[in-house]
Amino acid sequence: MKILVVGSGGREHAIVRKLKDSPQVEAVYCAPGNGGISRDAECFPVNAMDKEGMLALAKEKAVDLVFVAPDDPLAAGMVDFIEAAGIPCFGPNAAAAQIEASKVFSKNLMKKYHIPTAGYEVFSDPAQALEYIKAQGTYPAVIKADGLALGKGVVIAQNEEEAKAALHSIMEDKIFGESGAQVVVEEFLTGPEVSVLAFTDGKTLCPMVSSMDHKRAYDGDKGPNTGGMGTISPNPFYTEEVAKRCMEEIFQPTVEAMNAEGRPFKGCLYFGLMLTKDGPKVIEYNSRFGDPETQVVLPRLKTDFAQIVEAVAHERLGELSIQWSDQASACVVMASGGYPGSYPKGLEIHGLDAGGQASGVTVYHAGTKCEDGKFLTNGGRVLGVTALGDTLEEALNRAYAGVEKISFEGAMYRKDIGRTHRN
Ligand code: AMP
Ligand code: GLY
């Protein structure tokens, strides 16, 4: 098989690495890729949103499958476009990708099919949204932009002032563009959060091993929300009993709901869950692999990844039995100073080989570029230093030992990945 992976982050690096392990895979290409990915796969400077360019590349390289990893090309219909030309894809079409691309769509879907989630109302007028929040009079109030917003479209407002400011910036200043034309105002839930990714071909759903993301920028879950600063797998809160409940009350009903809506979902469906005292509830769906969840989940996969990807694309997932390792894994993200705000680029990264060579450590590149044989920073999240271990403790110790060996000016990382839940 020849496979083209669309995207350029740490998630895509983990996907490329895992595909390369498969004896069935002859070549892995990536577009646009990044500095680290270019060491593992031939990269091409085609923008991840460029459907025509991606199809032309897929044809030129005569690939058997295109793996569309990021949310925006999925929402923009890249899979529809490439499949229409006869090349199979891993990833949902635009109609199914709405499950992530529109929070209004996903909330209405959950309500219609009785899938547990936070209570909510939808608004297209900021004044009405504020009136509703004031009338409710309970804080925090959760305000979510309808559309895609780089994982930053959720505001937990502690009081009326903050709610008003959030509504203003999302709906009037339009800091996320048209994504903020509508907002969802929802009930504030509490409880541990769990990420569960699942393979599905629209008929069969196979949950992967669970993980826990750390979304806030600073230690102790403080600071602004980010794309994710680190992950562990398995998630210590995700017991077999919880998993069973999620399968019955959330996962299977979601696949059936999408089929009933005429939007069968094929690819990786991501369930962002909160384990509340009333049971597991959906916080969000994503239409793709999570970043940095993928970096801890895929290394635990024992079954041939390319075989699964192909089975999903050809709707034969039910024929496979997917096996996972019992080891634990941990990923610590090293970010540019200033992230998730503005940050410098082009700083030299030192110690990469040392980090990569530490026992059991893999360094996935997120925002890097390679110039004259040197790796330079090129994004907010720069690296995901990942390790497996027999216990979570061992995986964390190994990942942090890798981090210690790597440096670049202003590098920032959380010191408490995998430890917050014990506080
Ligand atoms: P999302 O981008 O939808 O995953 O939201 C980002 C983060 O906001 C989540 O990981 C939660 O920590 C938090 N969050 C979102 N919705 C709620 C809610 N209804 N109640 C409490 N926290 C929430
Ligand atoms: N880490 C969360 C996400 O990929 O959306």
CSV table of C-alpha atoms and ligand atoms in Angstrom, one decimal:
chain,number,residue,atom,x,y,z
A,1,MET,CA,0.0,0.0,0.0
A,2,LYS,CA,1.0,3.6,-0.6
A,3,ILE,CA,-0.6,6.1,1.7
A,4,LEU,CA,-0.7,9.9,1.7
A,5,VAL,CA,-1.2,11.5,5.1
A,6,VAL,CA,-2.7,15.0,5.1
A,7,GLY,CA,-1.6,17.3,8.0
A,8,SER,CA,1.5,18.7,9.8
A,9,GLY,CA,1.3,18.2,13.5
A,10,GLY,CA,2.5,15.8,16.2
A,11,ARG,CA,-0.6,13.7,15.6
A,12,GLU,CA,0.4,13.2,11.9
A,13,HIS,CA,3.9,12.3,12.9
A,14,ALA,CA,2.5,9.5,15.2
A,15,ILE,CA,0.2,8.4,12.4
A,16,VAL,CA,3.1,8.3,9.8
A,17,ARG,CA,5.4,6.4,12.2
A,18,LYS,CA,2.7,3.8,12.9
A,19,LEU,CA,1.8,3.3,9.2
A,20,LYS,CA,5.5,2.8,8.4
A,21,ASP,CA,5.6,-0.1,10.9
A,22,SER,CA,3.2,-2.1,8.7
A,23,PRO,CA,4.7,-4.7,6.5
A,24,GLN,CA,1.9,-4.0,4.0
A,25,VAL,CA,3.0,-0.4,3.5
A,26,GLU,CA,5.4,0.3,0.7
A,27,ALA,CA,5.4,4.1,1.0
A,28,VAL,CA,4.1,6.9,3.3
A,29,TYR,CA,3.9,10.4,2.0
A,30,CYS,CA,2.8,13.5,3.9
A,31,ALA,CA,1.6,16.9,3.0
A,32,PRO,CA,2.5,19.4,4.1
A,33,GLY,CA,4.3,17.6,7.0
A,34,ASN,CA,7.0,19.2,9.2
A,35,GLY,CA,10.7,18.9,9.9
A,36,GLY,CA,10.5,15.7,11.9
A,37,ILE,CA,8.0,14.0,9.6
A,38,SER,CA,10.3,14.7,6.7
A,39,ARG,CA,12.7,12.2,8.3
A,40,ASP,CA,10.1,9.5,8.2
A,41,ALA,CA,8.1,10.2,5.0
A,42,GLU,CA,8.6,12.2,1.8
A,43,CYS,CA,6.8,15.5,2.4
A,44,PHE,CA,5.2,17.8,-0.2
A,45,PRO,CA,4.4,21.5,0.2
A,46,VAL,CA,0.7,21.1,-0.5
A,47,ASN,CA,-1.5,23.0,1.9
A,48,ALA,CA,-3.8,20.8,4.0
A,49,MET,CA,-6.9,22.7,2.8
A,50,ASP,CA,-5.9,22.5,-0.9
A,51,LYS,CA,-8.3,19.8,-2.3
A,52,GLU,CA,-7.2,20.0,-5.9
A,53,GLY,CA,-3.5,20.0,-4.9
A,54,MET,CA,-4.0,17.0,-2.6
A,55,LEU,CA,-5.8,15.0,-5.3
A,56,ALA,CA,-3.2,15.8,-7.9
A,57,LEU,CA,-0.5,14.6,-5.5
A,58,ALA,CA,-2.4,11.5,-4.6
A,59,LYS,CA,-2.7,10.7,-8.4
A,60,GLU,CA,0.9,11.5,-9.1
A,61,LYS,CA,2.1,9.2,-6.4
A,62,ALA,CA,-0.6,6.6,-7.3
A,63,VAL,CA,-1.5,6.2,-3.6
A,64,ASP,CA,-4.0,3.5,-2.5
A,65,LEU,CA,-5.4,5.6,0.3
A,66,VAL,CA,-5.5,9.2,1.6
A,67,PHE,CA,-5.6,9.7,5.4
A,68,VAL,CA,-7.1,13.1,6.1
A,69,ALA,CA,-6.1,13.8,9.8
A,70,PRO,CA,-7.0,17.5,10.6
A,71,ASP,CA,-10.5,18.8,11.3
A,72,ASP,CA,-10.7,21.7,8.8
A,73,PRO,CA,-10.0,19.8,5.5
A,74,LEU,CA,-12.5,17.1,6.7
A,75,ALA,CA,-15.2,19.8,7.4
A,76,ALA,CA,-14.4,21.4,4.0
A,77,GLY,CA,-15.1,18.1,2.2
A,78,MET,CA,-11.6,16.9,1.2
A,79,VAL,CA,-12.8,13.3,1.6
A,80,ASP,CA,-15.8,13.8,-0.7
A,81,PHE,CA,-13.5,15.4,-3.3
A,82,ILE,CA,-10.8,12.7,-3.3
A,83,GLU,CA,-13.3,9.8,-3.1
A,84,ALA,CA,-15.2,11.2,-6.0
A,85,ALA,CA,-12.1,10.7,-8.0
A,86,GLY,CA,-12.0,7.0,-7.0
A,87,ILE,CA,-9.3,7.1,-4.3
A,88,PRO,CA,-10.4,5.7,-0.9
A,89,CYS,CA,-9.9,7.8,2.2
A,90,PHE,CA,-9.7,7.4,5.9
A,91,GLY,CA,-11.8,10.2,7.5
A,92,PRO,CA,-15.5,11.2,7.4
A,93,ASN,CA,-17.1,13.1,4.5
A,94,ALA,CA,-18.2,16.7,5.1
A,95,ALA,CA,-21.7,15.7,6.1
A,96,ALA,CA,-20.4,13.4,8.9
A,97,ALA,CA,-17.6,15.8,9.9
A,98,GLN,CA,-20.3,18.2,11.0
A,99,ILE,CA,-20.4,16.3,14.3
A,100,GLU,CA,-17.3,18.3,15.2
A,101,ALA,CA,-17.6,21.3,12.9
A,102,SER,CA,-20.9,22.5,14.3
A,103,LYS,CA,-21.6,22.3,18.0
A,104,VAL,CA,-25.2,23.3,17.3
A,105,PHE,CA,-25.4,20.2,15.0
A,106,SER,CA,-23.8,17.9,17.6
A,107,LYS,CA,-25.9,19.2,20.5
A,108,ASN,CA,-29.1,18.8,18.5
A,109,LEU,CA,-28.1,15.3,17.5
A,110,MET,CA,-27.5,14.3,21.1
A,111,LYS,CA,-30.8,15.8,22.2
A,112,LYS,CA,-32.8,14.0,19.5
A,113,TYR,CA,-31.2,10.6,20.2
A,114,HIS,CA,-31.1,10.9,24.0
A,115,ILE,CA,-27.3,10.8,24.2
A,116,PRO,CA,-26.2,12.2,27.6
A,117,THR,CA,-24.7,15.7,27.4
A,118,ALA,CA,-24.9,19.0,29.2
A,119,GLY,CA,-28.3,20.9,28.9
A,120,TYR,CA,-28.0,23.8,26.4
A,121,GLU,CA,-29.6,26.6,24.4
A,122,VAL,CA,-28.5,28.0,21.0
A,123,PHE,CA,-28.3,31.7,20.3
A,124,SER,CA,-27.6,33.8,17.2
A,125,ASP,CA,-28.1,37.1,19.0
A,126,PRO,CA,-25.6,38.1,21.8
A,127,ALA,CA,-28.1,40.2,23.7
A,128,GLN,CA,-30.5,37.2,23.9
A,129,ALA,CA,-27.7,34.9,25.0
A,130,LEU,CA,-26.7,37.3,27.8
A,131,GLU,CA,-30.4,37.7,28.9
A,132,TYR,CA,-30.6,33.9,29.1
A,133,ILE,CA,-27.4,33.6,31.2
A,134,LYS,CA,-28.5,36.4,33.5
A,135,ALA,CA,-31.9,34.8,33.9
A,136,GLN,CA,-30.3,31.5,34.8
A,137,GLY,CA,-28.1,33.3,37.3
A,138,THR,CA,-25.8,30.3,37.8
A,139,TYR,CA,-22.0,30.5,37.2
A,140,PRO,CA,-19.8,29.4,35.7
A,141,ALA,CA,-21.7,29.7,32.4
A,142,VAL,CA,-20.3,27.7,29.5
A,143,ILE,CA,-20.2,29.5,26.2
A,144,LYS,CA,-19.2,27.7,23.0
A,145,ALA,CA,-18.7,29.1,19.5
A,146,ASP,CA,-20.6,26.9,17.0
A,147,GLY,CA,-17.8,26.3,14.5
A,148,LEU,CA,-14.2,25.3,14.5
A,149,ALA,CA,-11.9,27.5,16.6
A,150,LEU,CA,-8.6,25.6,17.0
A,151,GLY,CA,-9.8,24.2,20.3
A,152,LYS,CA,-10.1,27.7,21.7
A,153,GLY,CA,-13.9,28.4,21.2
A,154,VAL,CA,-15.0,27.4,24.7
A,155,VAL,CA,-15.3,30.0,27.4
A,156,ILE,CA,-16.1,29.1,31.0
A,157,ALA,CA,-17.4,32.5,32.3
A,158,GLN,CA,-17.2,33.0,36.1
A,159,ASN,CA,-19.6,35.9,36.2
A,160,GLU,CA,-21.8,38.2,34.1
A,161,GLU,CA,-18.9,40.5,33.1
A,162,GLU,CA,-16.9,37.5,31.7
A,163,ALA,CA,-20.0,36.1,29.9
A,164,LYS,CA,-20.6,39.5,28.3
A,165,ALA,CA,-17.0,39.9,27.2
A,166,ALA,CA,-17.0,36.4,25.7
A,167,LEU,CA,-20.2,36.9,23.8
A,168,HIS,CA,-18.9,40.2,22.5
A,169,SER,CA,-15.6,38.8,21.2
A,170,ILE,CA,-17.1,35.6,19.7
A,171,MET,CA,-20.3,37.1,18.2
A,172,GLU,CA,-19.5,40.7,17.5
A,173,ASP,CA,-15.7,41.0,17.1
A,174,LYS,CA,-15.9,37.6,15.5
A,175,ILE,CA,-12.5,36.5,16.7
A,176,PHE,CA,-13.2,33.0,15.3
A,177,GLY,CA,-14.9,34.4,12.1
A,178,GLU,CA,-18.2,32.8,11.0
A,179,SER,CA,-17.6,30.0,13.6
A,180,GLY,CA,-19.0,32.6,16.1
A,181,ALA,CA,-22.2,33.4,14.2
A,182,GLN,CA,-24.1,31.1,16.7
A,183,VAL,CA,-23.2,30.1,20.2
A,184,VAL,CA,-24.2,27.2,22.4
A,185,VAL,CA,-24.7,28.2,26.1
A,186,GLU,CA,-24.6,25.1,28.2
A,187,GLU,CA,-24.8,23.7,31.7
A,188,PHE,CA,-21.4,23.6,33.6
A,189,LEU,CA,-20.6,20.0,34.4
A,190,THR,CA,-17.9,18.7,36.8
A,191,GLY,CA,-16.0,15.4,37.0
A,192,PRO,CA,-12.9,13.8,35.5
A,193,GLU,CA,-12.5,14.1,31.8
A,194,VAL,CA,-11.7,11.2,29.5
A,195,SER,CA,-10.8,11.1,25.8
A,196,VAL,CA,-11.9,7.9,23.9
A,197,LEU,CA,-11.0,7.6,20.2
A,198,ALA,CA,-12.8,4.9,18.2
A,199,PHE,CA,-12.4,3.4,14.8
A,200,THR,CA,-15.7,3.2,13.0
A,201,ASP,CA,-16.7,2.3,9.4
A,202,GLY,CA,-20.3,3.3,10.1
A,203,LYS,CA,-21.3,-0.3,10.9
A,204,THR,CA,-18.8,-1.4,13.6
A,205,LEU,CA,-17.3,0.7,16.3
A,206,CYS,CA,-14.1,-0.3,18.0
A,207,PRO,CA,-13.0,2.0,20.9
A,208,MET,CA,-9.3,2.4,21.3
A,209,VAL,CA,-7.6,2.5,24.7
A,210,SER,CA,-8.6,5.6,26.7
A,211,SER,CA,-6.5,8.7,27.4
A,212,MET,CA,-6.4,11.9,29.4
A,213,ASP,CA,-5.5,15.3,27.9
A,214,HIS,CA,-4.2,18.3,29.8
A,215,LYS,CA,-5.8,21.3,28.1
A,216,ARG,CA,-4.7,24.2,30.2
A,217,ALA,CA,-1.3,25.9,29.5
A,218,TYR,CA,0.2,25.8,33.0
A,219,ASP,CA,0.7,23.4,36.0
A,220,GLY,CA,-2.2,22.8,38.2
A,221,ASP,CA,-4.7,23.1,35.3
A,222,LYS,CA,-4.2,26.9,35.3
A,223,GLY,CA,-3.9,29.4,32.5
A,224,PRO,CA,-5.6,29.5,29.1
A,225,ASN,CA,-6.9,26.6,27.1
A,226,THR,CA,-4.6,25.1,24.5
A,227,GLY,CA,-4.7,22.4,21.9
A,228,GLY,CA,-3.4,20.0,24.6
A,229,MET,CA,-0.2,20.1,26.7
A,230,GLY,CA,0.2,16.4,27.4
A,231,THR,CA,-1.6,13.1,27.6
A,232,ILE,CA,-1.5,9.8,29.3
A,233,SER,CA,-3.0,6.4,28.4
A,234,PRO,CA,-4.8,4.6,29.9
A,235,ASN,CA,-7.0,7.2,31.7
A,236,PRO,CA,-7.1,6.0,35.4
A,237,PHE,CA,-10.8,7.0,35.7
A,238,TYR,CA,-12.0,4.9,32.8
A,239,THR,CA,-12.8,1.6,34.5
A,240,GLU,CA,-14.3,-1.3,32.6
A,241,GLU,CA,-17.7,-0.5,34.1
A,242,VAL,CA,-17.5,3.1,32.8
A,243,ALA,CA,-16.4,1.8,29.4
A,244,LYS,CA,-19.4,-0.6,29.2
A,245,ARG,CA,-21.8,2.2,30.0
A,246,CYS,CA,-20.2,4.5,27.5
A,247,MET,CA,-20.5,1.9,24.8
A,248,GLU,CA,-24.2,1.4,25.5
A,249,GLU,CA,-25.2,4.9,26.2
A,250,ILE,CA,-22.9,7.0,24.1
A,251,PHE,CA,-20.7,5.3,21.5
A,252,GLN,CA,-23.1,2.9,19.8
A,253,PRO,CA,-26.0,5.3,19.9
A,254,THR,CA,-23.9,8.0,18.2
A,255,VAL,CA,-23.0,5.7,15.3
A,256,GLU,CA,-26.7,4.8,15.0
A,257,ALA,CA,-27.8,8.4,15.2
A,258,MET,CA,-25.4,9.4,12.4
A,259,ASN,CA,-26.7,6.6,10.3
A,260,ALA,CA,-30.3,7.6,11.0
A,261,GLU,CA,-29.5,11.1,9.9
A,262,GLY,CA,-28.1,9.8,6.6
A,263,ARG,CA,-24.5,10.8,7.6
A,264,PRO,CA,-22.7,7.6,8.2
A,265,PHE,CA,-19.4,8.3,9.9
A,266,LYS,CA,-16.2,6.6,8.7
A,267,GLY,CA,-12.8,7.2,10.3
A,268,CYS,CA,-11.9,8.1,13.8
A,269,LEU,CA,-14.6,9.3,16.1
A,270,TYR,CA,-13.4,11.1,19.2
A,271,PHE,CA,-15.5,11.2,22.3
A,272,GLY,CA,-14.6,13.9,24.8
A,273,LEU,CA,-16.3,12.7,28.0
A,274,MET,CA,-16.9,13.9,31.5
A,275,LEU,CA,-17.6,11.4,34.2
A,276,THR,CA,-20.3,13.3,36.2
A,277,LYS,CA,-22.0,12.0,39.3
A,278,ASP,CA,-25.0,11.3,37.0
A,279,GLY,CA,-22.9,9.2,34.7
A,280,PRO,CA,-20.7,9.8,31.6
A,281,LYS,CA,-21.7,12.7,29.4
A,282,VAL,CA,-20.4,14.0,26.1
A,283,ILE,CA,-18.5,17.3,26.3
A,284,GLU,CA,-17.6,17.3,22.7
A,285,TYR,CA,-17.2,15.1,19.6
A,286,ASN,CA,-14.2,15.4,17.2
A,287,SER,CA,-14.3,13.9,13.7
A,288,ARG,CA,-10.6,12.9,13.8
A,289,PHE,CA,-7.7,11.6,15.9
A,290,GLY,CA,-7.0,13.9,18.9
A,291,ASP,CA,-3.7,15.7,19.2
A,292,PRO,CA,-1.8,14.8,21.5
A,293,GLU,CA,-4.1,11.8,22.3
A,294,THR,CA,-2.9,10.0,19.2
A,295,GLN,CA,0.7,10.2,20.4
A,296,VAL,CA,-0.1,8.0,23.5
A,297,VAL,CA,-2.8,5.8,22.0
A,298,LEU,CA,-1.2,4.6,18.7
A,299,PRO,CA,2.1,3.4,20.3
A,300,ARG,CA,-0.1,0.9,22.3
A,301,LEU,CA,-1.7,-0.5,19.2
A,302,LYS,CA,-0.5,-4.1,18.5
A,303,THR,CA,-2.7,-4.8,15.4
A,304,ASP,CA,-1.4,-3.6,12.0
A,305,PHE,CA,-2.5,0.0,11.8
A,306,ALA,CA,-2.6,0.0,8.0
A,307,GLN,CA,-4.8,-3.0,8.0
A,308,ILE,CA,-7.3,-1.2,10.2
A,309,VAL,CA,-7.2,2.0,8.2
A,310,GLU,CA,-7.9,0.0,5.0
A,311,ALA,CA,-10.7,-1.9,6.7
A,312,VAL,CA,-12.4,1.3,7.8
A,313,ALA,CA,-12.1,2.8,4.3
A,314,HIS,CA,-13.6,-0.3,2.8
A,315,GLU,CA,-16.3,-0.9,5.5
A,316,ARG,CA,-14.8,-4.2,6.7
A,317,LEU,CA,-13.9,-3.2,10.2
A,318,GLY,CA,-16.2,-6.0,11.6
A,319,GLU,CA,-13.7,-8.6,10.2
A,320,LEU,CA,-10.9,-7.5,12.5
A,321,SER,CA,-10.0,-8.1,16.1
A,322,ILE,CA,-7.9,-5.2,17.4
A,323,GLN,CA,-5.3,-5.8,20.1
A,324,TRP,CA,-3.7,-3.3,22.5
A,325,SER,CA,-0.6,-3.5,24.7
A,326,ASP,CA,-1.1,-3.4,28.5
A,327,GLN,CA,1.7,-0.9,28.8
A,328,ALA,CA,1.1,2.7,29.8
A,329,SER,CA,2.1,5.7,27.8
A,330,ALA,CA,2.8,9.4,28.4
A,331,CYS,CA,3.3,12.4,26.2
A,332,VAL,CA,4.7,15.8,27.4
A,333,VAL,CA,4.3,18.6,24.9
A,334,MET,CA,7.2,21.1,24.7
A,335,ALA,CA,5.7,24.4,23.5
A,336,SER,CA,7.1,27.8,22.4
A,337,GLY,CA,7.4,30.5,25.0
A,338,GLY,CA,4.2,32.6,24.8
A,339,TYR,CA,1.9,29.7,23.5
A,340,PRO,CA,-1.1,29.8,23.2
A,341,GLY,CA,-0.6,33.5,22.7
A,342,SER,CA,2.0,34.8,20.2
A,343,TYR,CA,5.4,33.2,20.2
A,344,PRO,CA,8.7,33.4,18.2
A,345,LYS,CA,9.6,30.9,15.5
A,346,GLY,CA,12.9,29.7,13.9
A,347,LEU,CA,14.7,29.0,17.2
A,348,GLU,CA,17.2,26.1,17.1
A,349,ILE,CA,16.2,22.9,19.0
A,350,HIS,CA,19.1,21.2,20.8
A,351,GLY,CA,19.4,17.7,22.1
A,352,LEU,CA,16.8,16.0,19.9
A,353,ASP,CA,18.9,12.9,19.3
A,354,ALA,CA,19.6,12.6,23.0
A,355,GLY,CA,15.9,12.9,23.8
A,356,GLY,CA,14.9,10.4,21.1
A,357,GLN,CA,17.5,7.9,22.2
A,358,ALA,CA,16.6,7.8,25.9
A,359,SER,CA,15.1,4.4,26.8
A,360,GLY,CA,11.7,3.9,25.3
A,361,VAL,CA,11.3,7.5,24.2
A,362,THR,CA,9.9,8.7,20.9
A,363,VAL,CA,9.9,12.4,20.0
A,364,TYR,CA,7.0,13.4,17.8
A,365,HIS,CA,7.5,16.7,16.0
A,366,ALA,CA,4.6,19.1,15.9
A,367,GLY,CA,5.8,22.6,15.0
A,368,THR,CA,9.3,22.1,13.6
A,369,LYS,CA,11.1,22.7,10.3
A,370,CYS,CA,14.4,21.3,9.1
A,371,GLU,CA,16.9,23.7,7.6
A,372,ASP,CA,20.5,22.9,6.8
A,373,GLY,CA,20.3,19.8,8.9
A,374,LYS,CA,19.1,21.7,11.9
A,375,PHE,CA,15.7,21.5,13.5
A,376,LEU,CA,14.0,24.8,14.2
A,377,THR,CA,10.8,25.7,16.1
A,378,ASN,CA,8.0,26.5,13.7
A,379,GLY,CA,4.8,26.5,15.8
A,380,GLY,CA,3.2,26.8,19.2
A,381,ARG,CA,3.3,23.2,20.2
A,382,VAL,CA,6.8,22.1,19.1
A,383,LEU,CA,7.4,18.5,20.2
A,384,GLY,CA,5.6,15.7,21.9
A,385,VAL,CA,8.0,13.7,24.0
A,386,THR,CA,6.4,10.3,24.4
A,387,ALA,CA,7.3,7.1,26.2
A,388,LEU,CA,5.9,3.7,27.0
A,389,GLY,CA,6.4,2.0,30.3
A,390,ASP,CA,5.2,-1.0,32.3
A,391,THR,CA,3.4,1.5,34.7
A,392,LEU,CA,2.3,5.1,34.2
A,393,GLU,CA,5.0,6.2,36.6
A,394,GLU,CA,7.7,4.5,34.4
A,395,ALA,CA,6.2,6.0,31.2
A,396,LEU,CA,6.2,9.5,32.8
A,397,ASN,CA,9.7,9.2,34.2
A,398,ARG,CA,11.0,8.2,30.8
A,399,ALA,CA,9.1,11.0,29.0
A,400,TYR,CA,10.4,13.6,31.4
A,401,ALA,CA,13.9,12.2,31.1
A,402,GLY,CA,13.6,12.8,27.4
A,403,VAL,CA,12.3,16.3,27.9
A,404,GLU,CA,15.3,17.2,30.1
A,405,LYS,CA,17.7,16.5,27.3
A,406,ILE,CA,16.0,18.8,24.8
A,407,SER,CA,16.1,22.6,24.8
A,408,PHE,CA,15.3,25.7,22.8
A,409,GLU,CA,15.0,29.3,23.9
A,410,GLY,CA,11.8,29.9,25.9
A,411,ALA,CA,10.7,26.3,25.9
A,412,MET,CA,7.7,25.7,28.0
A,413,TYR,CA,6.2,22.5,29.3
A,414,ARG,CA,4.0,21.3,32.1
A,415,LYS,CA,5.7,19.5,35.0
A,416,ASP,CA,2.5,17.7,36.2
A,417,ILE,CA,1.3,15.7,33.2
A,418,GLY,CA,-0.3,12.5,34.6
A,419,ARG,CA,-0.2,13.8,38.1
A,420,THR,CA,-3.1,16.3,38.3
A,421,HIS,CA,-5.7,13.7,39.1
A,422,ARG,CA,-3.9,12.7,42.3
A,423,ASN,CA,-4.3,16.2,43.8
B,1,AMP,P1,-14.0,21.5,24.3
B,1,AMP,O1,-13.2,22.3,23.3
B,1,AMP,O2,-15.5,21.5,23.9
B,1,AMP,O3,-13.4,20.2,24.6
B,1,AMP,O4,-14.0,22.3,25.7
B,1,AMP,C1,-12.7,22.6,26.2
B,1,AMP,C2,-12.7,22.3,27.7
B,1,AMP,O5,-13.7,23.1,28.3
B,1,AMP,C3,-13.1,20.9,28.0
B,1,AMP,O6,-12.1,20.0,28.0
B,1,AMP,C4,-13.7,21.0,29.4
B,1,AMP,O7,-12.6,21.1,30.4
B,1,AMP,C5,-14.3,22.4,29.4
B,1,AMP,N1,-15.8,22.3,29.2
B,1,AMP,C6,-16.4,22.2,28.0
B,1,AMP,N2,-17.7,22.1,28.2
B,1,AMP,C7,-17.9,22.1,29.5
B,1,AMP,C8,-19.1,22.0,30.4
B,1,AMP,N3,-20.3,21.9,29.9
B,1,AMP,N4,-18.9,21.9,31.7
B,1,AMP,C9,-17.7,22.0,32.2
B,1,AMP,N5,-16.5,22.2,31.5
B,1,AMP,C10,-16.7,22.2,30.2
B,2,GLY,N1,-6.5,17.2,22.3
B,2,GLY,C1,-7.8,17.6,22.0
B,2,GLY,C2,-8.1,17.6,20.6
B,2,GLY,O1,-7.4,17.1,19.7
B,2,GLY,O2,-9.1,18.2,20.2
